[in-house]
PDB file of C-alpha atoms in Angstrom:
ATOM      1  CA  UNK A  59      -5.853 -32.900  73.848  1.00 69.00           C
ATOM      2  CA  UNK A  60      -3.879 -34.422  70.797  1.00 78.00           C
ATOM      3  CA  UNK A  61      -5.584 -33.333  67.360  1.00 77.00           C
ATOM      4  CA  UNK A  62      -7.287 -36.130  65.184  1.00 84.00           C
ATOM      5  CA  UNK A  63      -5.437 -37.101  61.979  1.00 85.00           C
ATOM      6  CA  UNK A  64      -8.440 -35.433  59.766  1.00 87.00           C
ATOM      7  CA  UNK A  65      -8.113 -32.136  61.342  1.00 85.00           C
ATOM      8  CA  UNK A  66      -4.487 -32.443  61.179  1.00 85.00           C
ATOM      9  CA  UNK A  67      -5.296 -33.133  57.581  1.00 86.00           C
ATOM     10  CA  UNK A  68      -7.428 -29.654  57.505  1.00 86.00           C
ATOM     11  CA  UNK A  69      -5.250 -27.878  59.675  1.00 85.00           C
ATOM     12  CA  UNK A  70      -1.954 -28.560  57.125  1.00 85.00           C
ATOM     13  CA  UNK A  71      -4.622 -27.689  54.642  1.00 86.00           C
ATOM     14  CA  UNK A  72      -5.048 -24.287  55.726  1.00 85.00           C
ATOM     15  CA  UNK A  73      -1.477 -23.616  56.311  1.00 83.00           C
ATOM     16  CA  UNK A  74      -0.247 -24.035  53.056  1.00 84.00           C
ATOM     17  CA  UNK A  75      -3.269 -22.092  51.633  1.00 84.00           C
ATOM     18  CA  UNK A  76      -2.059 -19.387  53.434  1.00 81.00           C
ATOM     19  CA  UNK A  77       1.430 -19.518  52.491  1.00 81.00           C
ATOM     20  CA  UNK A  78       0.309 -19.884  48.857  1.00 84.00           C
ATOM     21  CA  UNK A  79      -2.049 -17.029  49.728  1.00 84.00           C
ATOM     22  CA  UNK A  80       0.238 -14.491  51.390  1.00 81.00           C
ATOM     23  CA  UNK A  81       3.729 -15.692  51.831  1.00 79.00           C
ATOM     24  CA  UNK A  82       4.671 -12.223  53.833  1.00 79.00           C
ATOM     25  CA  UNK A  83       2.179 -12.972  56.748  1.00 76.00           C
ATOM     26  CA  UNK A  84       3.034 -16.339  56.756  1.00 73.00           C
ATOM     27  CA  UNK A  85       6.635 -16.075  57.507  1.00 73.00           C
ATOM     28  CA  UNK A  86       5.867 -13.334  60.336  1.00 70.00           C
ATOM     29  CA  UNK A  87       3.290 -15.798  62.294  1.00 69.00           C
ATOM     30  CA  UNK A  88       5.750 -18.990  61.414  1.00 67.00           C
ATOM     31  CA  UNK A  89       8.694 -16.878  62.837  1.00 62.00           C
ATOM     32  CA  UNK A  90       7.123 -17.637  66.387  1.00 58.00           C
ATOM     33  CA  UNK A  91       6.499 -15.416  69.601  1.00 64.00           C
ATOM     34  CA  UNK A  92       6.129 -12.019  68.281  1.00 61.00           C
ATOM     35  CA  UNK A  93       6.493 -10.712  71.815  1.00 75.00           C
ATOM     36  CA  UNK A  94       9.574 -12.063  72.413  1.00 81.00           C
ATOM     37  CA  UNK A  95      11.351  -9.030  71.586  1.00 82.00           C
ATOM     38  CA  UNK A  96       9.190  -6.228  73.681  1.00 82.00           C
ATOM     39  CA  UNK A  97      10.160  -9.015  76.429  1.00 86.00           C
ATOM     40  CA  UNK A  98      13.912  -8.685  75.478  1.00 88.00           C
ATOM     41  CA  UNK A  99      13.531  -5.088  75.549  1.00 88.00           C
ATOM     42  CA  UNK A 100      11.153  -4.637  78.717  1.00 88.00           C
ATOM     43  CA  UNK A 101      14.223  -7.116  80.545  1.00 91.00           C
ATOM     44  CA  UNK A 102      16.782  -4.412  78.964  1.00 92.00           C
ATOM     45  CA  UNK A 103      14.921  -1.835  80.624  1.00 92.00           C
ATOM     46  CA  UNK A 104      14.472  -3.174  84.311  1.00 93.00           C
ATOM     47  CA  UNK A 105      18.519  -4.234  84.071  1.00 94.00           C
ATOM     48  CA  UNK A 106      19.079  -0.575  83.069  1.00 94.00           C
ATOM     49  CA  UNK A 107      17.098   0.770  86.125  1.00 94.00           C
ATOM     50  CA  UNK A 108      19.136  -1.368  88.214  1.00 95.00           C
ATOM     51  CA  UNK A 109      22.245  -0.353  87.093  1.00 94.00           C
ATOM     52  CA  UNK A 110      21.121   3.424  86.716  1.00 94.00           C
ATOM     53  CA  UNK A 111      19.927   2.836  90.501  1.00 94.00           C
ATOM     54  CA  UNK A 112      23.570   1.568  91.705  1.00 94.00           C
ATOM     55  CA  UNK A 113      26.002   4.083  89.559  1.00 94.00           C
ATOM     56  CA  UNK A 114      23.383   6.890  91.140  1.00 93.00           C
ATOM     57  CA  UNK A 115      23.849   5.985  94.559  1.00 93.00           C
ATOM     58  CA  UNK A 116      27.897   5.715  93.865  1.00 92.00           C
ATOM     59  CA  UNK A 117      27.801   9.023  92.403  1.00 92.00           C
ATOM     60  CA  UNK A 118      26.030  10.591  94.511  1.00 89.00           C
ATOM     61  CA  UNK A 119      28.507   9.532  97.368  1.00 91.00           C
ATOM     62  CA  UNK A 120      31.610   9.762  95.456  1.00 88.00           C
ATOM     63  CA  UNK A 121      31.556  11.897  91.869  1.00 88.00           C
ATOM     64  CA  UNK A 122      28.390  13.788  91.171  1.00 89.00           C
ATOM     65  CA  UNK A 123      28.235  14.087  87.457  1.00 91.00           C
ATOM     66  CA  UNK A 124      28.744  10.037  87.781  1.00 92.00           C
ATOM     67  CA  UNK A 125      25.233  10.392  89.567  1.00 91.00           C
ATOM     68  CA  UNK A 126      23.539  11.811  87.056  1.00 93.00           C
ATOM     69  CA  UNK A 127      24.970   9.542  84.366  1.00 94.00           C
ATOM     70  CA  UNK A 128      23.526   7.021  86.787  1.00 93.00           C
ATOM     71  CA  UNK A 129      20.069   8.894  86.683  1.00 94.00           C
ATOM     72  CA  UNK A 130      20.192   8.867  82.976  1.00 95.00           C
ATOM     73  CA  UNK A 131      20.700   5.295  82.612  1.00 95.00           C
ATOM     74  CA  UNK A 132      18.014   4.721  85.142  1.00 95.00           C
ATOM     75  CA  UNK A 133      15.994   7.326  83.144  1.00 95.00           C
ATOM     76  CA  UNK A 134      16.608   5.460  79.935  1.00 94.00           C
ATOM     77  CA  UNK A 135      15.987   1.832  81.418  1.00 94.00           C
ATOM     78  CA  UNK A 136      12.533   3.023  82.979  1.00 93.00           C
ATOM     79  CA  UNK A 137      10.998   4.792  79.332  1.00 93.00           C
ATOM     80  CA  UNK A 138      12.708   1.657  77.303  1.00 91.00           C
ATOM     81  CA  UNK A 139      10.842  -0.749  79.688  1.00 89.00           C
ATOM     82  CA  UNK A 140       7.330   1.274  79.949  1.00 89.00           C
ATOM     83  CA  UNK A 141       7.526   2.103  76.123  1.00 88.00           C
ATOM     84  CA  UNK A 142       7.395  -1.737  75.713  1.00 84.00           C
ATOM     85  CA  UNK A 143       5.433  -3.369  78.508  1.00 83.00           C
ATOM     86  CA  UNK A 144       2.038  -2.984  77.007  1.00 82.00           C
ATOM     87  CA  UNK A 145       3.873  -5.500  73.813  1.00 78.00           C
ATOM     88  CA  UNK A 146       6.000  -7.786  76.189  1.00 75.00           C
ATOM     89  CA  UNK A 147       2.936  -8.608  78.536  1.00 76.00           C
ATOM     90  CA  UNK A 148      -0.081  -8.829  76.423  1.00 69.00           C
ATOM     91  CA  UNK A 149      -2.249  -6.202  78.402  1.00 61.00           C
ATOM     92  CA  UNK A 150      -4.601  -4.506  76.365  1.00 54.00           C
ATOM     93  CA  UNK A 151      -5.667  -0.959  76.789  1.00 50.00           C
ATOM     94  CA  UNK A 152      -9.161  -0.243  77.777  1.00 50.00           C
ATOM     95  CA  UNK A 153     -11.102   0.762  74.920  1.00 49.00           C
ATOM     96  CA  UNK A 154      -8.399  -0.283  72.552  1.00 49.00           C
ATOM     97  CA  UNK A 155     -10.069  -3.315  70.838  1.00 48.00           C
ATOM     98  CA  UNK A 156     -13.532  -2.449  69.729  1.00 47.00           C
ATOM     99  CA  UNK A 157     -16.330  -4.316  71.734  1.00 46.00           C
ATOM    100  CA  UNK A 158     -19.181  -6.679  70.458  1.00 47.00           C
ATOM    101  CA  UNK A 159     -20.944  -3.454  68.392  1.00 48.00           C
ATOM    102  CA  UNK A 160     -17.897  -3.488  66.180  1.00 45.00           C
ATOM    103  CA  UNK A 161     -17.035   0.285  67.909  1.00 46.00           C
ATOM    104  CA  UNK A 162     -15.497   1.712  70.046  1.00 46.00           C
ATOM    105  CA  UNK A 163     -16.677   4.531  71.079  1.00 46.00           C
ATOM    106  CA  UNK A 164     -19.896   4.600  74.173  1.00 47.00           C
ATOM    107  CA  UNK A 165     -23.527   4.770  73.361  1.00 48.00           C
ATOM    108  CA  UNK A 166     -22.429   7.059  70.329  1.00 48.00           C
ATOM    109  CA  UNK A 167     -21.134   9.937  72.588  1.00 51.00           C
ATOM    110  CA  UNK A 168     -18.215  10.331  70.024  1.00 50.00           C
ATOM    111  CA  UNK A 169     -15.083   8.815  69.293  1.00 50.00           C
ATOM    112  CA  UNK A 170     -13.361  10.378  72.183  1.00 51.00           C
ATOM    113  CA  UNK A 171     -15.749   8.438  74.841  1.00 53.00           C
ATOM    114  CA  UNK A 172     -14.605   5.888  76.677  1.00 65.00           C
ATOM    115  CA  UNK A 173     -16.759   2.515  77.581  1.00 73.00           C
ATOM    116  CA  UNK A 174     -17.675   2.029  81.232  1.00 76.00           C
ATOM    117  CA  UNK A 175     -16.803  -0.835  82.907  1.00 82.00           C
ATOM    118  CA  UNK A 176     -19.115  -3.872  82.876  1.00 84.00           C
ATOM    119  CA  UNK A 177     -19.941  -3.146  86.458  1.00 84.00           C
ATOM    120  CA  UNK A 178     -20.758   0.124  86.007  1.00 84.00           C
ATOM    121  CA  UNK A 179     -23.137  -0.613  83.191  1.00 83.00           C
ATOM    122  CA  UNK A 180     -24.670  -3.294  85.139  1.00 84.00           C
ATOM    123  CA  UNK A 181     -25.318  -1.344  88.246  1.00 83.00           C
ATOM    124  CA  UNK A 182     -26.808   1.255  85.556  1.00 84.00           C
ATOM    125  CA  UNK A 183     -29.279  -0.837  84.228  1.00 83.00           C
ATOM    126  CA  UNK A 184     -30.095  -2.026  87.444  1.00 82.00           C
ATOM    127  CA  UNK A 185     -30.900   1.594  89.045  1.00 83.00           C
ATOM    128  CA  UNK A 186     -33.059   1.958  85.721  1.00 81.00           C
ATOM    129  CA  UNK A 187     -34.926  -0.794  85.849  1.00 79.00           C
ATOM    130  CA  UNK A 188     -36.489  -0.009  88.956  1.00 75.00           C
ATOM    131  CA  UNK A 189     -37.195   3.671  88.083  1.00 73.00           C
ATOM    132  CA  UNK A 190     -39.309   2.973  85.157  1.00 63.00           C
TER     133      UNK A 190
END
């Protein structure tokens, strides 16, 4: 759904009052997809498995140190592309953004704790109900 020319209006607004504001951030978000290079690198990664894969399986038939150059490059391929998956695909850790209580740490049992799942606070509440 196309904008309306006021909040066009308020939207242009707010962008220049936030490169007037801070120039520096504005640039970075203007520059577009920030993922887009975790992407480049995840792709990197998978290509160097492959390749790792293939020069393994020829050295291991043919020239064995060329087999474990192979297993290197697949090595290096697989941490390059897990090191940047979490970036190239959006997925958030759990636990990593803090929830609606502005922490994130559960029911105060320290910063170590980890939430439960919404399930498994649901099916919680619902065993306690009934045992009051």
């Amino acid at each position: 759904m196309p904008l309306s020319e006021h909040e066009q209006r308020l939207l242009e607004q707010i962008e220049r009052a936030l490169v007037d504001d801070d120039p520096k951030f504005a640039s970075t978000v203007r520059t577009g997809d920030r993922r887009q290079k975790a992407r480049r690198k995840l792709q990197i990664g998978i290509g160097l498995v492959l390749v790792g894969l293939i020069v393994l399986v020829i050295g291991a038939l043919e020239f064995w140190p060329l087999g474990v150059l192979g297993f290197l490059v697949m090595f290096g391929g697989a941490v390059l592309g897990i090191l940047n998956y979490k970036n190239a695909t959006g997925a958030v850790q759990p636990g990593a953004a803090p929830g609606p209580t502005g922490g994130s740490t559960a029911a105060g049992k320290g910063p170590k704790a980890r939430r439960q799942p919404l399930k498994n606070r649901l099916e919680e509440r619902f065993r306690r109900r009934y045992d009051q």
